[in-house]
PDB file of C-alpha atoms in Angstrom:
ATOM      1  CA  TYR A  11       0.141  -0.026   0.111  1.00 53.00           C
ATOM      2  CA  ARG A  12       2.576   2.377   1.108  1.00 62.00           C
ATOM      3  CA  VAL A  13       5.002   1.811  -2.067  1.00 66.00           C
ATOM      4  CA  GLN A  14       2.029   1.596  -4.444  1.00 67.00           C
ATOM      5  CA  ARG A  15       0.778   5.407  -3.090  1.00 68.00           C
ATOM      6  CA  PHE A  16       4.455   6.198  -3.613  1.00 68.00           C
ATOM      7  CA  MET A  17       4.941   4.952  -7.133  1.00 69.00           C
ATOM      8  CA  ASN A  18       1.667   6.317  -8.204  1.00 68.00           C
ATOM      9  CA  ARG A  19       2.414   9.980  -6.801  1.00 67.00           C
ATOM     10  CA  VAL A  20       5.474   9.707  -9.305  1.00 68.00           C
ATOM     11  CA  LEU A  21       3.926   8.076 -12.117  1.00 68.00           C
ATOM     12  CA  GLN A  22       0.785  10.464 -12.365  1.00 70.00           C
ATOM     13  CA  ASP A  23       3.012  13.624 -11.844  1.00 71.00           C
ATOM     14  CA  GLU A  24       3.315  14.955 -15.532  1.00 74.00           C
ATOM     15  CA  HIS A  25       5.856  17.455 -14.338  1.00 72.00           C
ATOM     16  CA  PHE A  26       8.392  14.950 -12.743  1.00 77.00           C
ATOM     17  CA  GLY A  27      10.369  14.423 -15.640  1.00 80.00           C
ATOM     18  CA  ARG A  28      12.117  11.384 -17.032  1.00 86.00           C
ATOM     19  CA  VAL A  29      13.259   8.980 -14.326  1.00 87.00           C
ATOM     20  CA  THR A  30      16.739   7.882 -14.572  1.00 91.00           C
ATOM     21  CA  GLU A  31      17.598   6.444 -11.187  1.00 93.00           C
ATOM     22  CA  VAL A  32      16.415   4.593  -8.212  1.00 94.00           C
ATOM     23  CA  ASP A  33      18.711   4.486  -4.921  1.00 96.00           C
ATOM     24  CA  ALA A  34      17.476   2.321  -2.552  1.00 96.00           C
ATOM     25  CA  SER A  35      19.379   1.293   1.089  1.00 96.00           C
ATOM     26  CA  ILE A  36      18.081  -1.331   3.761  1.00 96.00           C
ATOM     27  CA  GLN A  37      20.306  -1.272   6.915  1.00 97.00           C
ATOM     28  CA  LEU A  38      18.908  -3.689   9.067  1.00 96.00           C
ATOM     29  CA  ASN A  39      19.424  -4.081  12.978  1.00 95.00           C
ATOM     30  CA  CYS A  40      20.232  -7.718  13.661  1.00 95.00           C
ATOM     31  CA  ASP A  41      17.632  -7.579  16.144  1.00 93.00           C
ATOM     32  CA  ASP A  42      15.241  -7.104  13.320  1.00 93.00           C
ATOM     33  CA  VAL A  43      16.157  -9.995  11.118  1.00 94.00           C
ATOM     34  CA  GLU A  44      12.706 -12.031  12.064  1.00 93.00           C
ATOM     35  CA  LYS A  45      10.806  -9.208  10.345  1.00 91.00           C
ATOM     36  CA  VAL A  46      12.275 -10.472   7.054  1.00 91.00           C
ATOM     37  CA  GLY A  47      12.308 -14.267   7.638  1.00 91.00           C
ATOM     38  CA  VAL A  48      15.296 -14.793   9.111  1.00 92.00           C
ATOM     39  CA  LYS A  49      16.825 -16.028  12.718  1.00 93.00           C
ATOM     40  CA  LEU A  50      19.904 -15.533  14.324  1.00 93.00           C
ATOM     41  CA  PRO A  51      22.539 -16.740  14.261  1.00 93.00           C
ATOM     42  CA  LEU A  52      22.747 -15.809  10.463  1.00 94.00           C
ATOM     43  CA  ARG A  53      23.765 -18.587   8.116  1.00 94.00           C
ATOM     44  CA  LYS A  54      25.612 -18.409   4.801  1.00 94.00           C
ATOM     45  CA  GLN A  55      22.450 -18.600   2.836  1.00 94.00           C
ATOM     46  CA  ASP A  56      21.176 -15.715   4.994  1.00 95.00           C
ATOM     47  CA  GLY A  57      23.219 -13.164   3.132  1.00 96.00           C
ATOM     48  CA  CYS A  58      22.063  -9.739   2.593  1.00 97.00           C
ATOM     49  CA  ILE A  59      21.730  -9.441  -1.079  1.00 97.00           C
ATOM     50  CA  ARG A  60      19.097 -12.075  -1.281  1.00 95.00           C
ATOM     51  CA  VAL A  61      17.205 -11.468   1.951  1.00 95.00           C
ATOM     52  CA  LEU A  62      17.343  -7.434   1.733  1.00 96.00           C
ATOM     53  CA  GLY A  63      18.262  -6.877  -1.705  1.00 96.00           C
ATOM     54  CA  ARG A  64      15.230  -8.435  -3.094  1.00 94.00           C
ATOM     55  CA  PHE A  65      13.096  -5.739  -1.788  1.00 93.00           C
ATOM     56  CA  CYS A  66      15.335  -3.101  -3.495  1.00 94.00           C
ATOM     57  CA  VAL A  67      15.175  -5.100  -6.956  1.00 95.00           C
ATOM     58  CA  LEU A  68      11.019  -6.074  -6.729  1.00 92.00           C
ATOM     59  CA  VAL A  69      10.207  -2.250  -5.883  1.00 90.00           C
ATOM     60  CA  SER A  70      12.301  -0.993  -8.735  1.00 91.00           C
ATOM     61  CA  THR A  71      11.721  -3.630 -11.029  1.00 92.00           C
ATOM     62  CA  LEU A  72       8.125  -2.738 -10.661  1.00 87.00           C
ATOM     63  CA  PHE A  73       8.410   0.697 -11.098  1.00 87.00           C
ATOM     64  CA  PHE A  74      10.983   0.717 -14.272  1.00 92.00           C
ATOM     65  CA  ASN A  75       8.975  -1.801 -15.898  1.00 89.00           C
ATOM     66  CA  ARG A  76       5.835   0.376 -16.020  1.00 86.00           C
ATOM     67  CA  LEU A  77       8.107   2.753 -17.787  1.00 89.00           C
ATOM     68  CA  GLY A  78       9.032   0.335 -20.368  1.00 90.00           C
ATOM     69  CA  SER A  79      12.773  -0.532 -19.000  1.00 93.00           C
ATOM     70  CA  PHE A  80      14.157  -4.180 -17.830  1.00 93.00           C
ATOM     71  CA  ALA A  81      17.033  -5.351 -16.432  1.00 94.00           C
ATOM     72  CA  GLU A  82      20.170  -5.541 -18.476  1.00 95.00           C
ATOM     73  CA  SER A  83      23.050  -6.601 -16.066  1.00 97.00           C
ATOM     74  CA  ALA A  84      24.134  -6.888 -12.416  1.00 97.00           C
ATOM     75  CA  ARG A  85      26.993  -6.065 -10.712  1.00 98.00           C
ATOM     76  CA  VAL A  86      28.458  -6.134  -6.971  1.00 98.00           C
ATOM     77  CA  LYS A  87      30.601  -3.270  -6.315  1.00 98.00           C
ATOM     78  CA  SER A  88      31.658  -4.031  -2.780  1.00 97.00           C
ATOM     79  CA  SER A  89      30.533  -6.526  -0.129  1.00 97.00           C
ATOM     80  CA  LYS A  90      31.641  -7.711   3.334  1.00 97.00           C
ATOM     81  CA  VAL A  91      31.255 -11.057   4.888  1.00 97.00           C
ATOM     82  CA  GLY A  92      30.554 -12.304   8.479  1.00 95.00           C
ATOM     83  CA  GLN A  93      32.100 -15.120  10.401  1.00 92.00           C
ATOM     84  CA  ASN A  94      29.586 -17.864   8.786  1.00 92.00           C
ATOM     85  CA  GLY A  95      30.308 -17.117   5.357  1.00 94.00           C
ATOM     86  CA  GLU A  96      27.010 -15.023   5.059  1.00 96.00           C
ATOM     87  CA  ILE A  97      27.134 -11.842   3.228  1.00 97.00           C
ATOM     88  CA  ILE A  98      26.554  -8.939   5.993  1.00 97.00           C
ATOM     89  CA  ALA A  99      26.832  -5.848   3.716  1.00 98.00           C
ATOM     90  CA  ALA A 100      26.883  -5.215  -0.115  1.00 98.00           C
ATOM     91  CA  GLU A 101      26.709  -2.292  -2.476  1.00 98.00           C
ATOM     92  CA  CYS A 102      24.785  -3.105  -5.858  1.00 98.00           C
ATOM     93  CA  ASN A 103      24.144  -1.877  -9.383  1.00 98.00           C
ATOM     94  CA  VAL A 104      21.614  -3.036 -11.587  1.00 98.00           C
ATOM     95  CA  LYS A 105      21.340  -1.787 -15.133  1.00 97.00           C
ATOM     96  CA  PHE A 106      17.891  -1.321 -17.025  1.00 96.00           C
ATOM     97  CA  THR A 107      17.281  -0.759 -20.790  1.00 95.00           C
ATOM     98  CA  LYS A 108      16.412   2.921 -21.662  1.00 95.00           C
ATOM     99  CA  ASP A 109      19.430   4.397 -19.732  1.00 95.00           C
ATOM    100  CA  ARG A 110      18.069   3.508 -16.302  1.00 96.00           C
ATOM    101  CA  GLN A 111      19.709   2.067 -13.486  1.00 97.00           C
ATOM    102  CA  LEU A 112      19.124   1.031  -9.654  1.00 97.00           C
ATOM    103  CA  ASN A 113      21.831   1.403  -7.113  1.00 98.00           C
ATOM    104  CA  PHE A 114      21.324  -0.344  -3.440  1.00 98.00           C
ATOM    105  CA  TYR A 115      22.868  -0.694  -0.270  1.00 98.00           C
ATOM    106  CA  VAL A 116      21.760  -3.347   2.174  1.00 98.00           C
ATOM    107  CA  ALA A 117      23.759  -4.638   5.577  1.00 98.00           C
ATOM    108  CA  TYR A 118      23.054  -6.037   8.917  1.00 97.00           C
ATOM    109  CA  ILE A 119      23.702  -3.510  11.434  1.00 97.00           C
ATOM    110  CA  HIS A 120      24.081  -3.041  14.999  1.00 95.00           C
ATOM    111  CA  SER A 121      22.498   0.408  15.085  1.00 95.00           C
ATOM    112  CA  ALA A 122      19.027   1.367  14.231  1.00 92.00           C
ATOM    113  CA  THR A 123      17.319   0.047  11.448  1.00 93.00           C
ATOM    114  CA  ARG A 124      17.145   2.570   8.220  1.00 92.00           C
ATOM    115  CA  GLN A 125      15.394   2.246   4.973  1.00 92.00           C
ATOM    116  CA  SER A 126      14.822   4.501   2.315  1.00 91.00           C
ATOM    117  CA  ILE A 127      14.265   4.805  -1.506  1.00 90.00           C
ATOM    118  CA  GLU A 128      14.810   7.631  -3.772  1.00 90.00           C
ATOM    119  CA  LEU A 129      13.519   7.923  -7.323  1.00 87.00           C
ATOM    120  CA  LYS A 130      15.877  10.912  -9.313  1.00 87.00           C
ATOM    121  CA  ALA A 131      14.114  12.111 -12.509  1.00 86.00           C
ATOM    122  CA  THR A 132      15.171  15.466 -14.666  1.00 82.00           C
ATOM    123  CA  ALA A 133      12.961  17.887 -13.094  1.00 81.00           C
ATOM    124  CA  ARG A 134      12.430  15.971  -9.841  1.00 80.00           C
ATOM    125  CA  TYR A 135      12.983  13.536  -7.113  1.00 79.00           C
ATOM    126  CA  ALA A 136      11.074  11.717  -4.459  1.00 83.00           C
ATOM    127  CA  THR A 137      12.208   9.896  -1.388  1.00 84.00           C
ATOM    128  CA  MET A 138      10.633   7.722   0.923  1.00 83.00           C
ATOM    129  CA  ASN A 139      11.431   5.893   4.142  1.00 82.00           C
ATOM    130  CA  ASP A 140      10.416   2.781   5.939  1.00 81.00           C
ATOM    131  CA  PHE A 141       9.371   1.209   2.464  1.00 81.00           C
ATOM    132  CA  VAL A 142       9.895  -2.209   3.607  1.00 82.00           C
ATOM    133  CA  ILE A 143       9.386  -2.774   7.514  1.00 81.00           C
ATOM    134  CA  GLU A 144       6.724  -0.583   8.984  1.00 74.00           C
ATOM    135  CA  HIS A 145       7.806   2.101  11.272  1.00 66.00           C
ATOM    136  CA  PRO A 146       6.425   2.001  14.875  1.00 64.00           C
ATOM    137  CA  ASP A 147       4.158   5.044  14.720  1.00 62.00           C
ATOM    138  CA  GLY A 148       2.485   3.570  11.675  1.00 58.00           C
ATOM    139  CA  LEU A 149       3.124   6.147   9.294  1.00 58.00           C
ATOM    140  CA  ALA A 150       5.747   6.275   6.194  1.00 59.00           C
ATOM    141  CA  THR A 151       6.725   9.697   5.020  1.00 64.00           C
ATOM    142  CA  TYR A 152       7.258  10.436   1.287  1.00 65.00           C
ATOM    143  CA  ARG A 153       8.802  13.521   0.064  1.00 72.00           C
ATOM    144  CA  VAL A 154       8.601  15.041  -3.707  1.00 69.00           C
ATOM    145  CA  TYR A 155      11.454  17.952  -4.458  1.00 70.00           C
ATOM    146  CA  ASP A 156      11.747  20.160  -7.449  1.00 71.00           C
ATOM    147  CA  ARG A 157      15.330  21.028  -8.680  1.00 59.00           C
ATOM    148  CA  ILE A 158      16.792  22.919 -11.368  1.00 60.00           C
ATOM    149  CA  ALA A 159      20.439  22.867 -12.893  1.00 50.00           C
ATOM    150  CA  SER A 160      22.871  25.412 -11.920  1.00 48.00           C
ATOM    151  CA  ASP A 161      25.773  26.755 -13.967  1.00 50.00           C
ATOM    152  CA  ASP A 162      28.092  24.267 -12.394  1.00 50.00           C
ATOM    153  CA  GLY A 163      26.012  21.404 -13.625  1.00 51.00           C
ATOM    154  CA  LYS A 164      24.607  20.389 -10.199  1.00 56.00           C
ATOM    155  CA  ASN A 165      21.379  20.165  -9.209  1.00 50.00           C
ATOM    156  CA  ASN A 166      19.771  22.615  -6.737  1.00 53.00           C
ATOM    157  CA  VAL A 167      16.780  22.044  -4.683  1.00 47.00           C
ATOM    158  CA  THR A 168      14.193  24.608  -4.905  1.00 52.00           C
ATOM    159  CA  SER A 169      11.008  23.311  -3.297  1.00 50.00           C
ATOM    160  CA  GLY A 170       9.291  20.275  -1.706  1.00 52.00           C
ATOM    161  CA  ASP A 171       6.359  18.421  -0.206  1.00 55.00           C
ATOM    162  CA  SER A 172       6.385  16.118   2.557  1.00 50.00           C
ATOM    163  CA  ILE A 173       3.193  13.709   2.776  1.00 48.00           C
ATOM    164  CA  ASP A 174       2.728  10.793   5.627  1.00 48.00           C
ATOM    165  CA  VAL A 175       1.184   7.834   4.401  1.00 49.00           C
ATOM    166  CA  ALA A 176      -0.893   5.627   6.735  1.00 50.00           C
ATOM    167  CA  MET A 177       0.266   2.276   6.730  1.00 50.00           C
ATOM    168  CA  GLY A 178      -2.895   0.620   5.928  1.00 49.00           C
ATOM    169  CA  MET A 179      -3.443  -2.997   5.965  1.00 45.00           C
ATOM    170  CA  GLY A 180      -0.332  -5.593   7.104  1.00 46.00           C
ATOM    171  CA  GLN A 181       1.786  -6.674   4.291  1.00 47.00           C
ATOM    172  CA  GLU A 182       0.659 -10.618   4.764  1.00 46.00           C
ATOM    173  CA  ARG A 183      -3.227  -9.776   4.631  1.00 48.00           C
ATOM    174  CA  VAL A 184      -2.634  -7.606   1.610  1.00 45.00           C
ATOM    175  CA  LEU A 185      -0.929 -10.323  -0.365  1.00 48.00           C
ATOM    176  CA  TRP A 186      -3.319 -12.919   0.635  1.00 45.00           C
ATOM    177  CA  ARG A 187      -6.062 -10.725  -0.445  1.00 54.00           C
ATOM    178  CA  ASN A 188      -4.289  -9.668  -3.567  1.00 54.00           C
ATOM    179  CA  PHE A 189      -3.719 -13.449  -4.405  1.00 52.00           C
ATOM    180  CA  VAL A 190      -7.450 -14.424  -3.740  1.00 57.00           C
ATOM    181  CA  ARG A 191      -8.355 -11.395  -5.864  1.00 57.00           C
ATOM    182  CA  LEU A 192      -6.153 -12.739  -8.872  1.00 58.00           C
ATOM    183  CA  SER A 193      -6.752 -16.108  -8.575  1.00 61.00           C
ATOM    184  CA  HIS A 194     -10.721 -15.212  -9.289  1.00 63.00           C
ATOM    185  CA  GLU A 195     -10.181 -13.059 -12.135  1.00 62.00           C
ATOM    186  CA  LEU A 196      -8.116 -15.817 -13.376  1.00 60.00           C
ATOM    187  CA  ASP A 197     -10.847 -18.454 -12.822  1.00 66.00           C
ATOM    188  CA  THR A 198     -13.291 -15.888 -13.960  1.00 69.00           C
ATOM    189  CA  GLN A 199     -11.253 -15.529 -17.571  1.00 63.00           C
ATOM    190  CA  GLY A 200     -11.020 -19.163 -18.017  1.00 61.00           C
ATOM    191  CA  GLY A 201      -7.469 -19.200 -17.856  1.00 61.00           C
ATOM    192  CA  TRP A 202      -4.334 -17.234 -18.658  1.00 58.00           C
ATOM    193  CA  ASN A 203      -4.784 -14.683 -21.435  1.00 63.00           C
ATOM    194  CA  ASP A 204      -4.149 -11.631 -23.158  1.00 60.00           C
ATOM    195  CA  SER A 205      -6.795  -9.409 -21.703  1.00 59.00           C
ATOM    196  CA  GLU A 206      -6.943  -6.285 -19.318  1.00 64.00           C
ATOM    197  CA  THR A 207      -8.454  -8.368 -16.846  1.00 59.00           C
ATOM    198  CA  THR A 208      -5.360 -10.524 -16.225  1.00 63.00           C
ATOM    199  CA  ALA A 209      -3.084  -7.879 -16.885  1.00 68.00           C
ATOM    200  CA  GLU A 210      -1.864  -7.344 -13.321  1.00 66.00           C
ATOM    201  CA  CYS A 211      -1.610 -11.102 -13.280  1.00 67.00           C
ATOM    202  CA  ARG A 212       1.214 -11.188 -15.822  1.00 73.00           C
ATOM    203  CA  GLU A 213       2.659  -7.905 -14.559  1.00 75.00           C
ATOM    204  CA  LEU A 214       3.030  -9.498 -11.181  1.00 77.00           C
ATOM    205  CA  THR A 215       4.459 -12.571 -12.635  1.00 79.00           C
ATOM    206  CA  ASN A 216       6.815 -10.879 -15.297  1.00 84.00           C
ATOM    207  CA  VAL A 217       8.315  -8.722 -12.344  1.00 87.00           C
ATOM    208  CA  SER A 218       8.811 -12.002 -10.204  1.00 87.00           C
ATOM    209  CA  ILE A 219      10.748 -13.721 -12.992  1.00 90.00           C
ATOM    210  CA  GLN A 220      12.798 -10.629 -13.394  1.00 92.00           C
ATOM    211  CA  THR A 221      13.621 -10.256  -9.882  1.00 93.00           C
ATOM    212  CA  LYS A 222      14.843 -13.740  -9.604  1.00 94.00           C
ATOM    213  CA  LYS A 223      16.998 -13.395 -12.885  1.00 95.00           C
ATOM    214  CA  ILE A 224      18.508 -10.147 -11.151  1.00 97.00           C
ATOM    215  CA  LEU A 225      19.131 -12.032  -7.993  1.00 97.00           C
ATOM    216  CA  ILE A 226      20.939 -14.737  -9.460  1.00 97.00           C
ATOM    217  CA  ALA A 227      22.958 -12.558 -11.486  1.00 97.00           C
ATOM    218  CA  LEU A 228      24.140 -10.289  -8.516  1.00 98.00           C
ATOM    219  CA  MET A 229      24.994 -13.559  -6.530  1.00 97.00           C
ATOM    220  CA  GLU A 230      27.086 -14.730  -9.698  1.00 97.00           C
ATOM    221  CA  SER A 231      28.848 -11.226  -9.503  1.00 98.00           C
ATOM    222  CA  TYR A 232      29.533 -11.765  -6.167  1.00 97.00           C
ATOM    223  CA  GLU A 233      31.031 -15.045  -6.618  1.00 96.00           C
ATOM    224  CA  LYS A 234      33.089 -14.011 -10.070  1.00 97.00           C
ATOM    225  CA  GLY A 235      34.615 -10.957  -7.379  1.00 95.00           C
ATOM    226  CA  GLY A 236      32.328  -8.190  -8.445  1.00 96.00           C
ATOM    227  CA  SER A 237      32.433  -8.758 -12.309  1.00 97.00           C
ATOM    228  CA  GLU A 238      29.366  -7.241 -14.528  1.00 97.00           C
ATOM    229  CA  ILE A 239      26.908  -9.933 -15.137  1.00 97.00           C
ATOM    230  CA  PRO A 240      24.450  -9.969 -18.330  1.00 96.00           C
ATOM    231  CA  ILE A 241      20.626 -10.647 -17.750  1.00 94.00           C
ATOM    232  CA  ASP A 242      19.542 -12.842 -20.341  1.00 81.00           C
ATOM    233  CA  GLY A 243      15.804 -13.441 -21.241  1.00 63.00           C
ATOM    234  CA  LEU A 244      14.150 -10.335 -20.555  1.00 57.00           C
ATOM    235  CA  VAL A 245      12.658  -8.608 -23.350  1.00 53.00           C
ATOM    236  CA  GLU A 246      10.408  -5.260 -23.955  1.00 51.00           C
ATOM    237  CA  ASN A 247       7.080  -7.113 -23.285  1.00 42.00           C
ATOM    238  CA  GLY A 248       8.686  -8.522 -19.998  1.00 42.00           C
ATOM    239  CA  ASN A 249       8.523 -12.066 -20.729  1.00 43.00           C
ATOM    240  CA  LYS A 250      10.855 -14.844 -21.088  1.00 40.00           C
TER     241      LYS A 250
END
């Protein structure tokens, strides 16, 4: 609900300009790991790219797909490993078609949990905090800023709006409700076909496939010392 409101705010803003980049960060306090389905002590398979990076990749892929951009390559720029071989910090980059990219940093930390996502465009940029784990006060804040280029080539912020978004229904409840609704739509249409009714089903399926491909490419990049790994099989309609 929170991310959807955030995305709609950007996509429906005709003055936002051309979106070129998404920057995301999730730094999770070790005491909060159960909130993302992990338990202490961390195991090798609990590395932050797979556990935390999936949220950054999923949101960005969904957003870029709606703009007609699909992943081309992925790379782990830097990483840190814990005592059990698990990745405890990583800085990653994913390049998309039409000259767009995702940069994200994920880590397990011992200080307070911090999470944010920023969408950058030619005329404006937007930020949102608490986009994965709910804040204790039940609100998430997103801000939209205008910016103009100065003579030195840098962008200067001129004004901005701040909006508090209520959390709405819990994530698990939303997932189950959407699952039931989409399943009913598929049954009503008599299966999987190219119609507006099942368009959301196809979109979410394509995004899920792409998210998995990106995460696989990132892990391959990590294993190969940070090499840039091409992502094959993604075409302009989002199908394999």
